[in-house]
C-alpha cells in the first residue's frame, strides 16, 4: 500500500501541480500567521524576564515594590529571614543615550560585593574597576560594535533632565546566560546607579535564593510579614504571569486574528481535497473492488493530506519567522508604548513552537480533509465506479444548512443577551458564531441569488448563474473569502472608528501649544524635569500659562497604574479630561477637595463608578480617594487616575514635575518657540514638541499599533484569494465537458476566458456582500463587546467610507486577478474534450 | 451552375499517436462532397471513425492530412477563432449524451448558442419558442433539465442545434442513448425539422433502420468510407 501511495501521490502531483501548490500555500500561510504571532507573543514575555535572568540567573523568589522603588533597608531584613540562602538587590533604570533619538539602555545596578555568584561574573571581562571608576558600565559586545564603542570610551546618558557621563568598563555577553536578553542591557555597580541616575537609598527589587529544604510558600509568608505591605514577593513564574497578564488583551486579540487565517486556510484544504477525491473516485472504486478496505482508503487519503500539511509546515515556519521578524519592531514599540514593557530585541524559535506549527499544519490539513475523506471511504465500490453528483447533494442540503447558520446566530445572540454578557470572553464566542454562520449561510444564498438569475446572454449574468451549479465547490471559496472580508472589514471599521474617536479626543485634550518632557519619560517613570528648568520655562517670553504634570506609580490589586497630578483649576484646562460620567463643575469641585478622576479603562476593568472609593497602594501606604468622575483616556489600557496637583503635594509631599504643557500668547508661532527653547537649553535633555507635532506622533503610534493587525488581515485575504484561484482551477478541471460544449457551440476562447473571469468576479461580489454584512457585525462586536471588555475604551462608531471602498475594490481586484490563470487554462480546453458524465 | 457543397472532405486522414511507431488511423483518405439540403447517414461499428469524422466536419478537430471545407472554405486554413465563428454561424451539433447544462432551464439551454453568439435576445427567444413548440415542449420551457426524460432531453438538444438556423447539422448518434420508441420519434423530428428549414444533415448511427431514413447511407469501416 505504501508503494501504491507514493506512486499515486507522485502521479497526481504531476497531473495537477497548481492545485497542490495552492493547497500547500494555503496551509503555509495559515501556519505562518499563527506561528508569527506566537513567536512575537512568547518572545515579548521572554524579553520581559530575560534581562533579569541574564543579570541574576535563576532565582527562587523576587521581592518587588508595590509601586516602583522601596527602601534598601529591607535588603538586610530579607537576608535575616529564615530560609533565605542568598539575596542581592537590583536597581533597574532605563536611560536614554544623549546623542541618539529614543534609544534606551536597560541599566541594572548590581551589588558586586554581594556574597553570591552571579551568572555573568564568570565572563572573562575585567570587572575589577566597576566599584572604583566613576560611571563604570558594562555593555554587550553587540551594542558596542553597533555604536563603535571600545573599553574606556565615554558615553553620555540622560535620566530625566540629568545628563551623566559613563565609561565603557567591560563588554559582557549576557545572551550567553539568557538568549533573549536585549543587546541594550548594561550593568553598573548599584551604588553608582543610585547616585548618578536614580535615587539613593532605594532599590527596585531583591532576588532571593532559598535554602534547601525550605518550603517556598512558607518563606513567602515569612518575608511578607517581615517586610510589610510596601512590597510583594513573587516567584519567577508569577512575574512572567504578571507580564503576560499585563499585555493579555493585546496578545489574545492578535492570537484570535491569526487563528482566523488558519480557519480560512482550512477551507482551501477542504476544497482541494474534495476536488481531488471527486476526480479520483474511480481510482478509489477500483481499489475497493480489488480488496482495499475502507480504512485503507481513508488512510491513503489522510496520508496524502498529511504530506501536504507537512510541506505547508516546512514552508510556513520560515514564513512565520519572517513575518514575526519584520513586525517585531512595531509590536515591540506597541508593548513599550502601551504597557511600558521591555522591547523585544531578538526572536527565538523554541521547540514548542515547532511542535505548534506541526500540530496546526498537520491537524489543520487533516481537519480540512476529514469530511471528504470520510465521505469517500464510506461509499461502496459500486457507488464509486458510477457517476454520482455530489453537487446535487449540496443543492438539497443548502436550505437546512442555511437554517443551521441562523440557528447558530440566534442561539448565540440569545445566550449572550441573557447569560454570556458578563463573561469576559463572550465577545469572542459571538465573533466565532458569526464566522461559523457565514459558511453555513453561503450555499443557500448562492443558490438563491445565482440560481434565480434569468440568463439572457453569455456575460456576467451567465457566469453568476453557473456558480449555483457547483455549490459544493463554489460555496467554500465564497465562504473563505467572505470570512476574510469580514475580518478585514470588521477590523477596518473598528480601527477607523477608533482612529476617529482618538482624533476627536486629541482635538479636545491636546490644547496646549507646546508639550515638554524628558527623553526618558516613557521608559522610566522617575524621569523628571529639573525645578529650575520648570520655572525658567514658565517665564519664557510668550508663555502665558503652564500646565504642570506630576506622575506617580501606584498599585491597585498588584497592578501598577499612573496617578497624575495637574492644576485642575487651570484656566481653559477643563478639556484635558473629557468626562464620560459626572458634571464638569461638580467634578471640579470634588477633585479640588481631594477626589480623583479615573480613566475609562480603569473604571471598566476594576468595575469602579463615580461615588466609589479608589483604593490604591502608594509609597505612603494604602490610600482611598473618592471618585469624582470618569474621563475618556486612550493613552493606556492599564488605566490611570488624575487628581489636583496641590492635593497630590499635600498627600504625597512635594515632588518633581514630569512634563509641562505651555500655552503661548496669541500670535506666537509654537515651532519658533520650540526652537527658542532648544537653543536656550542646548545641553538639557528635553523632548519638546509643538501641538501639531505631538498630534502627528500620536497617530504614528496609533498606526504602528495596528500595523501587525494589517499584516494578519493581508495574510487571511491572500489565503482566501488563493481559495478563489483554487476553486476556479478545480472548476476548469471538473467542467472540461461544459467548456468543450461551449467551444463546440461556437464560443470563442475569449468568451470562455471572460466566463471564468466573470465567475471570479461573481464569487468576489457575493463574498463582498456576505463579508460586508459579517464585517459590520464583527465590527460591532469588536467595538461594543471585545474592546470594552479587554481594553476598556469607548469607541464612537464611524464609517471610514474611503478606506472601506478602497479595500473592497482591492478585494474585488484580487478576486479578478486570481481568476486570470484559471480562465486562461479554461479557455484552452479543446472542444474534443466532451465526455459522458461531466455535465451532471 | 452547380451549388457549392455544404461539406467537402478531400483525402482526409486522421492519425492518433502519430509520433509512436504504431500510429492508429481513425480516418484514411476520406473524400466526399455533400450538396446543400442532402441528408446523409453514416453507419459503422464502434471505433470505425464515425465520431472523428463529425469532429473534423465541425472543425473542433483538425485532420492530419487532407482538407475539410464548409461551403468551400477550408477549415484548416482558418485560425482557431475563425473556425469557431464558422461553427457558431454554420453548424449545429447534436450529441449522443445531449450535453444539456443542469443549471439552465429548458429554454435557456435552447438559447445557449444565441447567448454565445450575442444575438438579439428577443429574436432568439422567439425562435426558441417556435422550436420548442415544434418538438412539443413549449409548456416545459421553464422547467429544469433534470425534470425531463431522455427523449425530451434530446428534443431540447435538437432545438438548441437548430436555434441559429445552421446550414449544416451534424448529429453524433443522436438516438444512441434512447429507447427504440424515443429513437424513432427523435429521428423523425430531426429529419422533419431539417427538411422544413433546408438544413444539410449528416448523422451517425448504429441503426440500419434509422439510417434508411436518410437520402444516402455511407459506411465507415476502419477509417475508410464506402457508399452503401
GROMACS .gro file of C-alpha atoms in nm, chain A residues 392 451 453-458 462 465-466 468-469 735 737-738 741-751 830-832 834-837 839-840, chain B residues 55 60-61 80-81 84-85 87-88 91 93 95 97-105 108 112-113 115-118 121-122 124-125 142 146 160 177:
model
   72
  392UNK     CA    1  -2.699   1.768  -0.617
  451UNK     CA    2  -2.982   3.028  -0.939
  453UNK     CA    3  -3.076   3.486  -1.246
  454UNK     CA    4  -3.253   3.475  -1.581
  455UNK     CA    5  -2.975   3.430  -1.832
  456UNK     CA    6  -3.009   3.649  -2.139
  457UNK     CA    7  -2.655   3.632  -2.266
  458UNK     CA    8  -2.316   3.478  -2.220
  462UNK     CA    9  -2.438   3.366  -1.717
  465UNK     CA   10  -2.580   3.160  -1.277
  466UNK     CA   11  -2.323   2.889  -1.338
  468UNK     CA   12  -2.506   2.790  -0.846
  469UNK     CA   13  -2.444   2.475  -1.049
  735UNK     CA   14  -1.609   2.126  -1.606
  737UNK     CA   15  -1.701   1.889  -2.086
  738UNK     CA   16  -1.905   2.200  -2.026
  741UNK     CA   17  -1.956   2.212  -2.523
  742UNK     CA   18  -1.933   2.590  -2.530
  743UNK     CA   19  -1.649   2.559  -2.778
  744UNK     CA   20  -1.847   2.314  -2.987
  745UNK     CA   21  -2.140   2.556  -2.988
  746UNK     CA   22  -1.917   2.830  -3.118
  747UNK     CA   23  -1.791   3.006  -2.804
  748UNK     CA   24  -1.453   3.166  -2.864
  749UNK     CA   25  -1.159   3.126  -2.626
  750UNK     CA   26  -1.204   3.489  -2.525
  751UNK     CA   27  -1.565   3.424  -2.432
  830UNK     CA   28  -1.029   2.181  -2.668
  831UNK     CA   29  -1.380   2.112  -2.796
  832UNK     CA   30  -1.299   1.741  -2.835
  834UNK     CA   31  -1.662   1.618  -2.437
  835UNK     CA   32  -1.709   1.312  -2.223
  836UNK     CA   33  -2.008   1.132  -2.089
  837UNK     CA   34  -2.071   1.227  -1.727
  839UNK     CA   35  -2.206   1.772  -1.726
  840UNK     CA   36  -2.410   1.620  -1.446
  895UNK     CA   37  -1.545   1.629  -3.515
  900UNK     CA   38  -1.348   2.101  -3.343
  901UNK     CA   39  -1.058   1.881  -3.454
  920UNK     CA   40  -0.889   2.882  -3.436
  921UNK     CA   41  -1.110   3.187  -3.387
  924UNK     CA   42  -1.504   2.887  -3.407
  925UNK     CA   43  -1.703   3.154  -3.589
  927UNK     CA   44  -1.902   2.662  -3.622
  928UNK     CA   45  -2.110   2.928  -3.450
  931UNK     CA   46  -2.305   2.435  -3.791
  933UNK     CA   47  -2.438   1.988  -3.331
  935UNK     CA   48  -2.463   1.472  -2.928
  937UNK     CA   49  -2.532   1.232  -2.440
  938UNK     CA   50  -2.734   1.550  -2.505
  939UNK     CA   51  -2.492   1.772  -2.313
  940UNK     CA   52  -2.755   1.993  -2.162
  941UNK     CA   53  -2.650   2.218  -1.876
  942UNK     CA   54  -2.825   2.139  -1.548
  943UNK     CA   55  -2.807   2.493  -1.417
  944UNK     CA   56  -3.006   2.627  -1.713
  945UNK     CA   57  -3.377   2.589  -1.779
  948UNK     CA   58  -3.206   2.871  -2.159
  952UNK     CA   59  -2.732   2.887  -2.532
  953UNK     CA   60  -2.593   2.926  -2.889
  955UNK     CA   61  -2.617   3.368  -2.572
  956UNK     CA   62  -2.278   3.272  -2.709
  957UNK     CA   63  -2.336   3.448  -3.040
  958UNK     CA   64  -2.460   3.755  -2.859
  961UNK     CA   65  -3.233   3.839  -2.719
  962UNK     CA   66  -3.590   3.881  -2.841
  964UNK     CA   67  -3.361   3.401  -3.045
  965UNK     CA   68  -3.609   3.371  -2.760
  982UNK     CA   69  -3.913   2.700  -1.786
  986UNK     CA   70  -3.330   1.725  -1.471
 1000UNK     CA   71  -3.053   2.403  -2.943
 1017UNK     CA   72  -2.891   0.694  -2.554
   0.00000   0.00000   0.00000
